[in-house]
Short mmCIF file of C-alpha atoms in Angstrom, two decimals:
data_model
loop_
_atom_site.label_atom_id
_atom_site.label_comp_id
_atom_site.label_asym_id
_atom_site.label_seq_id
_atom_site.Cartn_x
_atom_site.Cartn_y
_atom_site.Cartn_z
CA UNK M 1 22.31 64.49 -20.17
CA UNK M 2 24.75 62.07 -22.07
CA UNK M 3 24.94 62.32 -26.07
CA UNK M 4 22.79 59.64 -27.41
CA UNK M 5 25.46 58.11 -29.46
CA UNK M 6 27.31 57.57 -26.25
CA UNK M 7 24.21 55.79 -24.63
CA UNK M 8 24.19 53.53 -27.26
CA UNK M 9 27.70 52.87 -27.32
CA UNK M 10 27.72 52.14 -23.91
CA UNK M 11 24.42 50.14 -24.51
CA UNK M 12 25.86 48.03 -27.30
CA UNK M 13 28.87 47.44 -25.07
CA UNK M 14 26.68 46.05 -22.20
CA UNK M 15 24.97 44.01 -24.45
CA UNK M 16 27.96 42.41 -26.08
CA UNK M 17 29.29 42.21 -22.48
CA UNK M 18 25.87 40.37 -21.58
CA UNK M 19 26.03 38.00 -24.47
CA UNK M 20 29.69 36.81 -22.86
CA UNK M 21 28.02 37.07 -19.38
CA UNK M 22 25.37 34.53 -20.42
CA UNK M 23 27.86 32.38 -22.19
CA UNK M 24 30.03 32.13 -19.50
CA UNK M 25 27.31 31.17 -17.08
CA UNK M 26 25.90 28.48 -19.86
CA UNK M 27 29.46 27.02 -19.43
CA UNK M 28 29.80 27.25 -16.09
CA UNK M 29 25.74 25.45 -15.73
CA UNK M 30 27.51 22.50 -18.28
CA UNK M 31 30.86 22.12 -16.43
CA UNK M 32 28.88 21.89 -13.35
CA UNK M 33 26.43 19.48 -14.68
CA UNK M 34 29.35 17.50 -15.53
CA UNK M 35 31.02 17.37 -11.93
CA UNK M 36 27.78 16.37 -10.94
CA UNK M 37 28.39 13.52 -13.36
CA UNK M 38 31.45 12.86 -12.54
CA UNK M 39 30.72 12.86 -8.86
CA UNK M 40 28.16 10.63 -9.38
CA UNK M 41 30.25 8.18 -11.18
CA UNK M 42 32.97 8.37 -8.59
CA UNK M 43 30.15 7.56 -6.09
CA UNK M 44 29.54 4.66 -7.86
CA UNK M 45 32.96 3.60 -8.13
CA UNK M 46 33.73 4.26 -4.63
CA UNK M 47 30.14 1.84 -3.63
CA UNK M 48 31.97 -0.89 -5.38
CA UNK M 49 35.32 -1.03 -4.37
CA UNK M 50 33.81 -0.82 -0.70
CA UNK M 51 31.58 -3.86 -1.88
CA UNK M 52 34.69 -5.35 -3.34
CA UNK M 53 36.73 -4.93 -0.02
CA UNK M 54 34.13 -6.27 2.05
CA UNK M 55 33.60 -9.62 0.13
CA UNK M 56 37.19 -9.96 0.11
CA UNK M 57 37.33 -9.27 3.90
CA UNK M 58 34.63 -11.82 4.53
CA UNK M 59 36.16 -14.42 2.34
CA UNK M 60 39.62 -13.78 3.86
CA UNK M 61 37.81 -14.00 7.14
CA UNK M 62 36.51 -18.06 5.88
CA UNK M 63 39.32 -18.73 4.88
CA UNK M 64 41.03 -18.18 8.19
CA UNK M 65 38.39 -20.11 9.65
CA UNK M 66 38.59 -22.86 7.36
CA UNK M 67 42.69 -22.70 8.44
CA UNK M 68 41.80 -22.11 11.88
CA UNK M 69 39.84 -25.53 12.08
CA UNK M 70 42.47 -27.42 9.74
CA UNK M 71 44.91 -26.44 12.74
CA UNK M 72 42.74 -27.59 14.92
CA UNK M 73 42.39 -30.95 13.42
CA UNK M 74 45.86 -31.40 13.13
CA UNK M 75 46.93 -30.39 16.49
CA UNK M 76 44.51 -32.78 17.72
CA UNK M 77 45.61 -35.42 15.12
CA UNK M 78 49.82 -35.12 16.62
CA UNK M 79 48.02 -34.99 20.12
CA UNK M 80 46.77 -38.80 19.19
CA UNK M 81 49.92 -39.75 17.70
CA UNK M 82 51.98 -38.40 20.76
CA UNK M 83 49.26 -40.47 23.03
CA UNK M 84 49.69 -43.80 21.17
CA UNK M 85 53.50 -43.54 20.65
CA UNK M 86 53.72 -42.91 24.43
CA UNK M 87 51.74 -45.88 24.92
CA UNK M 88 53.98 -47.77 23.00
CA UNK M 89 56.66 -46.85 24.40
CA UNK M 90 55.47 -47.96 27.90
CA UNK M 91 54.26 -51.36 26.35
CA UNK M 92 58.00 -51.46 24.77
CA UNK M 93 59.65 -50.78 28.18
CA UNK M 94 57.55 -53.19 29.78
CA UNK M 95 57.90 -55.99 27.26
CA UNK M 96 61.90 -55.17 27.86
CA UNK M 97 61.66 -55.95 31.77
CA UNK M 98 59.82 -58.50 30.96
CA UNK M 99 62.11 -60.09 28.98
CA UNK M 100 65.09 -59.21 30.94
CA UNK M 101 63.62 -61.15 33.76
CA UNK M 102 63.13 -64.19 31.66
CA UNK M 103 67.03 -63.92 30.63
CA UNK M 104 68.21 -63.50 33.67
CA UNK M 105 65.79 -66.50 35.13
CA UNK M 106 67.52 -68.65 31.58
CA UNK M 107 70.48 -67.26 32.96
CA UNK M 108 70.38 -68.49 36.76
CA UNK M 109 69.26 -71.94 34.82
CA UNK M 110 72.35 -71.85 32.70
CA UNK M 111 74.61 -71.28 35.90
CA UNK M 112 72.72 -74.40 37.41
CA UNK M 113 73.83 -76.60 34.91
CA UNK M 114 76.91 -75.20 34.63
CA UNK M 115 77.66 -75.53 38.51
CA UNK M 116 76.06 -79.13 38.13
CA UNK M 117 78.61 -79.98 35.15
CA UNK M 118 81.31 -78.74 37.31
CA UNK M 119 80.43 -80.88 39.81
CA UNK M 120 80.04 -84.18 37.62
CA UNK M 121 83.25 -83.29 36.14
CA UNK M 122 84.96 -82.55 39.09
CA UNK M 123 83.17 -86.10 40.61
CA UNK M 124 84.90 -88.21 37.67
CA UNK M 125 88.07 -86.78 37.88
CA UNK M 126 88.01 -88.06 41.50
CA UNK M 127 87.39 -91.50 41.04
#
């Protein structure tokens, strides 16, 4: 059998050893209490930047609507002005050949008179 003294060395030495055992495992119980925390907080943090990223995506997402129609309006807006200046441009062109006509009917008139002068002038200088 082992000396007393030996025992109780060895005793006192698990004890001590014990005493560290227990504080090590109270540590351990608060660091992991603290990840827990932590965890928890990051969790949090995580829920609102996912919040954050979705109201920006569905704003972004109006606001590309809202362009989306403004692009609309205005490609519907140069469609109009294309149809009217088109339309003006026919009216122009007509209002040319209609015009040209006239001056060339003023100008067959001229030439009558002219060719009717001629002739008066060309009757005096007969006589």
């Amino acid at each position: 059998m082992a000396e007393p003294s030996h025992v109780e060395t060895r005793l006192t030495a698990l004890e001590v050893r014990m005493e560290e055992v227990a504080a090590d495992a109270a540590a351990a119980r608060h660091l992991a209490a603290a990840r827990d925390r932590d965890l928890a907080d990051l969790g949090v943090k995580v829920d609102a930047n996912r919040s954050a990223i979705n109201a920006l995506g569905l704003q972004t997402a109006g606001r590309f609507d809202q362009l989306e129609n403004r692009f609309d309006q205005l490609e519907n807006r140069v469609d109009q002005l294309e149809n009217e200046m088109r339309t003006g441009f026919d009216e122009m062109r007509t209002g040319f050949a209609e015009m040209r006509g006239r001056l060339d009917q003023t100008a067959g008139g001229q030439q009558q008179i002219v060719d009717l002068l001629t002739g008066l002038i060309s009757g005096q200088g007969e006589q």
